[in-house]
GROMACS .gro file of C-alpha atoms in nm:
model
  313
    1UNK     CA    1   0.545  -8.825  -5.126
    2UNK     CA    2   0.535  -8.938  -4.797
    3UNK     CA    3   0.264  -8.859  -4.540
    4UNK     CA    4   0.168  -8.932  -4.185
    5UNK     CA    5  -0.169  -8.928  -4.040
    6UNK     CA    6  -0.204  -8.543  -3.965
    7UNK     CA    7  -0.148  -8.438  -4.342
    8UNK     CA    8  -0.448  -8.275  -4.566
    9UNK     CA    9  -0.672  -8.585  -4.478
   10UNK     CA   10  -0.732  -8.906  -4.261
   11UNK     CA   11  -0.465  -9.183  -4.435
   12UNK     CA   12  -0.690  -9.428  -4.706
   13UNK     CA   13  -0.540  -9.762  -4.816
   14UNK     CA   14  -0.668  -9.887  -5.126
   15UNK     CA   15  -0.771 -10.227  -5.198
   16UNK     CA   16  -0.710 -10.498  -5.497
   17UNK     CA   17  -0.910 -10.756  -5.610
   18UNK     CA   18  -0.762 -11.062  -5.847
   19UNK     CA   19  -0.510 -10.894  -6.066
   20UNK     CA   20  -0.648 -10.961  -6.399
   21UNK     CA   21  -0.989 -10.926  -6.370
   22UNK     CA   22  -1.253 -10.605  -6.302
   23UNK     CA   23  -1.256 -10.438  -5.944
   24UNK     CA   24  -1.651 -10.545  -5.986
   25UNK     CA   25  -1.679 -10.906  -6.095
   26UNK     CA   26  -2.000 -11.111  -6.004
   27UNK     CA   27  -1.774 -11.425  -6.114
   28UNK     CA   28  -1.559 -11.385  -5.798
   29UNK     CA   29  -1.831 -11.225  -5.566
   30UNK     CA   30  -2.126 -11.490  -5.660
   31UNK     CA   31  -1.781 -11.802  -5.536
   32UNK     CA   32  -1.715 -11.615  -5.264
   33UNK     CA   33  -2.052 -11.582  -5.121
   34UNK     CA   34  -2.098 -11.958  -5.153
   35UNK     CA   35  -1.774 -12.015  -5.006
   36UNK     CA   36  -1.845 -11.772  -4.701
   37UNK     CA   37  -2.234 -11.905  -4.724
   38UNK     CA   38  -2.066 -12.279  -4.676
   39UNK     CA   39  -1.875 -12.165  -4.410
   40UNK     CA   40  -2.115 -12.024  -4.189
   41UNK     CA   41  -2.309 -12.322  -4.246
   42UNK     CA   42  -2.047 -12.587  -4.174
   43UNK     CA   43  -1.887 -12.453  -3.866
   44UNK     CA   44  -2.154 -12.330  -3.750
   45UNK     CA   45  -2.372 -12.704  -3.781
   46UNK     CA   46  -2.063 -12.804  -3.571
   47UNK     CA   47  -2.050 -12.592  -3.298
   48UNK     CA   48  -2.491 -12.636  -3.275
   49UNK     CA   49  -2.367 -12.990  -3.313
   50UNK     CA   50  -2.132 -12.994  -3.089
   51UNK     CA   51  -2.316 -12.844  -2.792
   52UNK     CA   52  -2.670 -13.044  -2.812
   53UNK     CA   53  -2.531 -13.377  -2.834
   54UNK     CA   54  -2.384 -13.502  -2.520
   55UNK     CA   55  -2.209 -13.766  -2.702
   56UNK     CA   56  -1.975 -13.508  -2.841
   57UNK     CA   57  -1.921 -13.361  -2.502
   58UNK     CA   58  -1.525 -13.455  -2.554
   59UNK     CA   59  -1.226 -13.346  -2.534
   60UNK     CA   60  -1.180 -13.370  -2.892
   61UNK     CA   61  -1.535 -13.216  -2.976
   62UNK     CA   62  -1.471 -12.937  -2.679
   63UNK     CA   63  -1.102 -12.868  -2.955
   64UNK     CA   64  -1.281 -12.885  -3.256
   65UNK     CA   65  -1.569 -12.623  -3.135
   66UNK     CA   66  -1.264 -12.399  -3.076
   67UNK     CA   67  -1.126 -12.462  -3.357
   68UNK     CA   68  -1.478 -12.370  -3.512
   69UNK     CA   69  -1.480 -12.008  -3.338
   70UNK     CA   70  -1.134 -11.950  -3.438
   71UNK     CA   71  -1.220 -11.984  -3.840
   72UNK     CA   72  -1.554 -11.841  -3.803
   73UNK     CA   73  -1.358 -11.533  -3.655
   74UNK     CA   74  -1.090 -11.553  -3.917
   75UNK     CA   75  -1.366 -11.528  -4.182
   76UNK     CA   76  -1.564 -11.283  -4.045
   77UNK     CA   77  -1.260 -11.065  -4.033
   78UNK     CA   78  -1.234 -11.033  -4.450
   79UNK     CA   79  -1.573 -11.089  -4.491
   80UNK     CA   80  -1.662 -10.684  -4.500
   81UNK     CA   81  -1.368 -10.586  -4.694
   82UNK     CA   82  -1.421 -10.871  -4.935
   83UNK     CA   83  -1.743 -10.823  -5.000
   84UNK     CA   84  -1.713 -10.469  -5.023
   85UNK     CA   85  -1.503 -10.479  -5.334
   86UNK     CA   86  -1.613 -10.768  -5.498
   87UNK     CA   87  -1.963 -10.642  -5.506
   88UNK     CA   88  -1.959 -10.240  -5.494
   89UNK     CA   89  -1.656 -10.164  -5.599
   90UNK     CA   90  -1.553  -9.994  -5.266
   91UNK     CA   91  -1.216 -10.038  -5.275
   92UNK     CA   92  -1.076  -9.762  -4.998
   93UNK     CA   93  -1.047  -9.814  -4.609
   94UNK     CA   94  -0.969  -9.582  -4.363
   95UNK     CA   95  -0.631  -9.638  -4.220
   96UNK     CA   96  -0.812  -9.741  -3.826
   97UNK     CA   97  -1.052  -9.956  -3.989
   98UNK     CA   98  -0.720 -10.148  -4.170
   99UNK     CA   99  -0.554 -10.147  -3.847
  100UNK     CA  100  -0.832 -10.309  -3.695
  101UNK     CA  101  -0.875 -10.571  -3.975
  102UNK     CA  102  -0.507 -10.627  -3.975
  103UNK     CA  103  -0.536 -10.727  -3.583
  104UNK     CA  104  -0.812 -10.977  -3.581
  105UNK     CA  105  -0.716 -11.176  -3.933
  106UNK     CA  106  -0.394 -11.219  -3.771
  107UNK     CA  107  -0.489 -11.325  -3.420
  108UNK     CA  108  -0.752 -11.554  -3.534
  109UNK     CA  109  -0.477 -11.675  -3.711
  110UNK     CA  110  -0.237 -11.733  -3.381
  111UNK     CA  111  -0.545 -11.859  -3.230
  112UNK     CA  112  -0.612 -12.107  -3.488
  113UNK     CA  113  -0.226 -12.205  -3.466
  114UNK     CA  114  -0.261 -12.281  -3.105
  115UNK     CA  115  -0.595 -12.477  -3.134
  116UNK     CA  116  -0.381 -12.688  -3.351
  117UNK     CA  117  -0.144 -12.772  -3.115
  118UNK     CA  118  -0.397 -12.838  -2.838
  119UNK     CA  119  -0.629 -13.067  -3.066
  120UNK     CA  120  -0.242 -13.266  -3.155
  121UNK     CA  121  -0.205 -13.289  -2.775
  122UNK     CA  122  -0.507 -13.472  -2.734
  123UNK     CA  123  -0.409 -13.718  -3.039
  124UNK     CA  124  -0.074 -13.807  -2.886
  125UNK     CA  125  -0.228 -13.861  -2.523
  126UNK     CA  126  -0.544 -14.091  -2.681
  127UNK     CA  127  -0.265 -14.288  -2.907
  128UNK     CA  128   0.020 -14.290  -2.648
  129UNK     CA  129  -0.132 -14.337  -2.275
  130UNK     CA  130  -0.476 -14.417  -2.381
  131UNK     CA  131  -0.561 -14.553  -2.021
  132UNK     CA  132  -0.452 -14.174  -1.900
  133UNK     CA  133  -0.637 -13.995  -2.150
  134UNK     CA  134  -0.961 -13.931  -1.926
  135UNK     CA  135  -0.769 -13.815  -1.630
  136UNK     CA  136  -0.530 -13.595  -1.833
  137UNK     CA  137  -0.726 -13.413  -2.050
  138UNK     CA  138  -1.016 -13.303  -1.746
  139UNK     CA  139  -1.293 -13.006  -1.862
  140UNK     CA  140  -1.112 -12.799  -1.605
  141UNK     CA  141  -0.789 -12.819  -1.852
  142UNK     CA  142  -0.949 -12.799  -2.128
  143UNK     CA  143  -1.095 -12.446  -2.031
  144UNK     CA  144  -0.755 -12.351  -1.936
  145UNK     CA  145  -0.617 -12.444  -2.247
  146UNK     CA  146  -0.864 -12.255  -2.456
  147UNK     CA  147  -0.837 -11.903  -2.236
  148UNK     CA  148  -0.464 -11.943  -2.260
  149UNK     CA  149  -0.493 -12.023  -2.631
  150UNK     CA  150  -0.759 -11.738  -2.625
  151UNK     CA  151  -0.505 -11.507  -2.516
  152UNK     CA  152  -0.171 -11.549  -2.653
  153UNK     CA  153  -0.374 -11.460  -2.962
  154UNK     CA  154  -0.438 -11.105  -2.809
  155UNK     CA  155  -0.160 -11.019  -2.673
  156UNK     CA  156   0.056 -11.116  -2.877
  157UNK     CA  157  -0.088 -10.918  -3.236
  158UNK     CA  158  -0.164 -10.617  -2.977
  159UNK     CA  159   0.174 -10.476  -2.983
  160UNK     CA  160   0.201 -10.579  -3.390
  161UNK     CA  161  -0.132 -10.351  -3.457
  162UNK     CA  162   0.008 -10.072  -3.121
  163UNK     CA  163   0.356 -10.024  -3.411
  164UNK     CA  164   0.178  -9.981  -3.699
  165UNK     CA  165  -0.054  -9.751  -3.584
  166UNK     CA  166   0.252  -9.491  -3.502
  167UNK     CA  167   0.429  -9.492  -3.831
  168UNK     CA  168   0.447  -9.217  -4.121
  169UNK     CA  169   0.258  -9.408  -4.406
  170UNK     CA  170   0.255  -9.296  -4.788
  171UNK     CA  171  -0.027  -9.125  -4.913
  172UNK     CA  172  -0.303  -9.359  -5.168
  173UNK     CA  173  -0.075  -9.665  -5.035
  174UNK     CA  174  -0.232  -9.940  -5.224
  175UNK     CA  175  -0.225 -10.330  -5.092
  176UNK     CA  176  -0.213 -10.650  -5.239
  177UNK     CA  177  -0.486 -10.797  -5.150
  178UNK     CA  178  -0.900 -10.692  -5.055
  179UNK     CA  179  -0.792 -10.690  -4.677
  180UNK     CA  180  -0.526 -10.555  -4.474
  181UNK     CA  181  -0.224 -10.801  -4.355
  182UNK     CA  182   0.078 -10.644  -4.153
  183UNK     CA  183   0.363 -10.742  -4.377
  184UNK     CA  184   0.188 -10.589  -4.677
  185UNK     CA  185   0.082 -10.259  -4.521
  186UNK     CA  186   0.462 -10.209  -4.403
  187UNK     CA  187   0.516 -10.152  -4.741
  188UNK     CA  188   0.367  -9.841  -4.742
  189UNK     CA  189   0.512  -9.696  -4.439
  190UNK     CA  190   0.775  -9.375  -4.509
  191UNK     CA  191   1.002  -9.462  -4.239
  192UNK     CA  192   1.223  -9.735  -4.052
  193UNK     CA  193   1.039 -10.001  -4.002
  194UNK     CA  194   1.324 -10.264  -3.855
  195UNK     CA  195   1.210 -10.259  -3.499
  196UNK     CA  196   0.777 -10.364  -3.707
  197UNK     CA  197   0.954 -10.596  -3.891
  198UNK     CA  198   1.131 -10.780  -3.600
  199UNK     CA  199   0.874 -10.782  -3.370
  200UNK     CA  200   0.670 -10.919  -3.648
  201UNK     CA  201   0.857 -11.191  -3.742
  202UNK     CA  202   0.881 -11.303  -3.338
  203UNK     CA  203   0.528 -11.284  -3.314
  204UNK     CA  204   0.536 -11.551  -3.633
  205UNK     CA  205   0.798 -11.802  -3.456
  206UNK     CA  206   0.644 -11.751  -3.122
  207UNK     CA  207   0.313 -11.873  -3.273
  208UNK     CA  208   0.323 -12.043  -3.586
  209UNK     CA  209   0.690 -12.126  -3.571
  210UNK     CA  210   0.593 -12.310  -3.251
  211UNK     CA  211   0.358 -12.424  -3.291
  212UNK     CA  212   0.474 -12.607  -3.620
  213UNK     CA  213   0.765 -12.780  -3.466
  214UNK     CA  214   0.530 -12.866  -3.156
  215UNK     CA  215   0.303 -13.031  -3.379
  216UNK     CA  216   0.591 -13.179  -3.573
  217UNK     CA  217   0.726 -13.360  -3.241
  218UNK     CA  218   0.419 -13.416  -3.150
  219UNK     CA  219   0.360 -13.632  -3.497
  220UNK     CA  220   0.687 -13.817  -3.477
  221UNK     CA  221   0.609 -13.978  -3.097
  222UNK     CA  222   0.235 -14.043  -3.183
  223UNK     CA  223   0.386 -14.249  -3.559
  224UNK     CA  224   0.640 -14.435  -3.335
  225UNK     CA  225   0.341 -14.522  -3.065
  226UNK     CA  226   0.155 -14.662  -3.396
  227UNK     CA  227   0.459 -14.841  -3.560
  228UNK     CA  228   0.505 -15.033  -3.182
  229UNK     CA  229   0.163 -15.171  -3.216
  230UNK     CA  230   0.144 -15.541  -3.326
  231UNK     CA  231  -0.189 -15.557  -3.497
  232UNK     CA  232  -0.219 -15.460  -3.791
  233UNK     CA  233  -0.541 -15.356  -3.810
  234UNK     CA  234  -0.545 -15.137  -3.439
  235UNK     CA  235  -0.248 -14.963  -3.653
  236UNK     CA  236  -0.501 -14.828  -3.906
  237UNK     CA  237  -0.721 -14.722  -3.667
  238UNK     CA  238  -0.500 -14.551  -3.446
  239UNK     CA  239  -0.371 -14.378  -3.758
  240UNK     CA  240  -0.736 -14.328  -3.913
  241UNK     CA  241  -0.785 -14.110  -3.579
  242UNK     CA  242  -0.539 -13.791  -3.689
  243UNK     CA  243  -0.591 -13.823  -4.053
  244UNK     CA  244  -0.919 -13.563  -3.989
  245UNK     CA  245  -0.643 -13.323  -3.800
  246UNK     CA  246  -0.348 -13.391  -4.028
  247UNK     CA  247  -0.550 -13.245  -4.305
  248UNK     CA  248  -0.652 -12.945  -4.106
  249UNK     CA  249  -0.283 -12.888  -4.028
  250UNK     CA  250  -0.187 -12.911  -4.346
  251UNK     CA  251  -0.478 -12.690  -4.502
  252UNK     CA  252  -0.382 -12.382  -4.231
  253UNK     CA  253   0.038 -12.439  -4.252
  254UNK     CA  254   0.097 -12.471  -4.615
  255UNK     CA  255  -0.067 -12.145  -4.789
  256UNK     CA  256   0.044 -11.955  -4.444
  257UNK     CA  257   0.455 -12.069  -4.462
  258UNK     CA  258   0.392 -12.024  -4.823
  259UNK     CA  259   0.232 -11.639  -4.801
  260UNK     CA  260   0.488 -11.566  -4.533
  261UNK     CA  261   0.791 -11.685  -4.754
  262UNK     CA  262   0.667 -11.455  -5.081
  263UNK     CA  263   0.605 -11.134  -4.833
  264UNK     CA  264   0.936 -11.187  -4.765
  265UNK     CA  265   1.130 -11.296  -5.057
  266UNK     CA  266   0.868 -11.294  -5.357
  267UNK     CA  267   0.853 -10.973  -5.517
  268UNK     CA  268   0.951 -11.100  -5.865
  269UNK     CA  269   0.672 -11.302  -5.826
  270UNK     CA  270   0.336 -11.191  -6.032
  271UNK     CA  271   0.082 -11.048  -5.804
  272UNK     CA  272  -0.106 -11.323  -5.875
  273UNK     CA  273   0.043 -11.559  -5.658
  274UNK     CA  274   0.010 -11.354  -5.361
  275UNK     CA  275  -0.340 -11.281  -5.390
  276UNK     CA  276  -0.420 -11.660  -5.442
  277UNK     CA  277  -0.190 -11.745  -5.154
  278UNK     CA  278  -0.356 -11.534  -4.943
  279UNK     CA  279  -0.721 -11.596  -5.045
  280UNK     CA  280  -0.653 -11.987  -4.957
  281UNK     CA  281  -0.515 -11.904  -4.626
  282UNK     CA  282  -0.791 -11.720  -4.545
  283UNK     CA  283  -1.066 -11.854  -4.667
  284UNK     CA  284  -0.976 -12.254  -4.741
  285UNK     CA  285  -0.922 -12.387  -4.389
  286UNK     CA  286  -1.246 -12.234  -4.256
  287UNK     CA  287  -1.447 -12.410  -4.573
  288UNK     CA  288  -1.257 -12.717  -4.571
  289UNK     CA  289  -1.228 -12.807  -4.120
  290UNK     CA  290  -1.600 -12.910  -4.144
  291UNK     CA  291  -1.613 -13.104  -4.449
  292UNK     CA  292  -1.322 -13.279  -4.346
  293UNK     CA  293  -1.395 -13.351  -4.004
  294UNK     CA  294  -1.782 -13.435  -4.061
  295UNK     CA  295  -1.630 -13.713  -4.327
  296UNK     CA  296  -1.370 -13.842  -4.095
  297UNK     CA  297  -1.518 -13.872  -3.770
  298UNK     CA  298  -1.799 -14.076  -3.756
  299UNK     CA  299  -2.009 -13.924  -3.452
  300UNK     CA  300  -2.034 -13.618  -3.673
  301UNK     CA  301  -2.139 -13.781  -3.983
  302UNK     CA  302  -2.389 -13.997  -3.825
  303UNK     CA  303  -2.502 -13.652  -3.630
  304UNK     CA  304  -2.536 -13.488  -3.975
  305UNK     CA  305  -2.733 -13.795  -4.137
  306UNK     CA  306  -2.995 -13.797  -3.858
  307UNK     CA  307  -3.048 -13.500  -3.928
  308UNK     CA  308  -3.120 -13.500  -4.308
  309UNK     CA  309  -3.301 -13.805  -4.229
  310UNK     CA  310  -3.423 -13.793  -3.910
  311UNK     CA  311  -3.672 -14.111  -4.018
  312UNK     CA  312  -3.398 -14.354  -4.079
  313UNK     CA  313  -3.321 -14.344  -3.685
   0.00000   0.00000   0.00000
């Protein structure tokens, strides 16, 4: 049954759609297309507004533009195979293409996690050290932080792709999703996967693990600073500036943690659980983040209203 990629032909992975539904299901394809269009419209609109509106040329919005770019990269990484599965019933994917897709999904996920840390630091400085905000978060620091976040995502995930590319796989492996994830691919390796598993877990700890702890620590200090504010109105105003970021953190990390847990310990769970969590992890944050920030950020909301109703300005 087992074979490496030099056997009788190129190795091909079989992608799956939603358990219980036909592979080609327009009932899923149409909503997916709508989600992708909403994601593209929302994130591209954010990027355009931040680039053209000089009143948004501030650290908070620079980090928001990085988040929008990470969301675009994450969604576009899954777009080709998801639409191929649900629109065209094309479920086979060459091994090399699967590794490339897996790499970009995990790299953009690590980049988004890093951007959320940078946004938490922005809120920490703004609330705990408001008088030093402009001097600490300079344009130079923001550019360096963006470069470090981007390079970390690329470099940490690269060994994952290199290691799995060298492994022998069983023939006709069937994946649990309509896209390629590292832990899902490892299930079909016909050999010792300890190195791959250990490094994959290490990469998760060095990115999402440390990032989530950093965000938690920053919010502990933010909450302490808010509680020291005497005025109730000032407290509410300070906390309201964090709500959008908190929503983005929860929307990103809750499906991510759930997916990581069930991939390692949830083999007894129905396949639908794996599929829904993976789809939520990759599709929900890029769609919701622009909506959350547009709703909670007065400057962005005002700018959108200006674009939609120019006669009122």
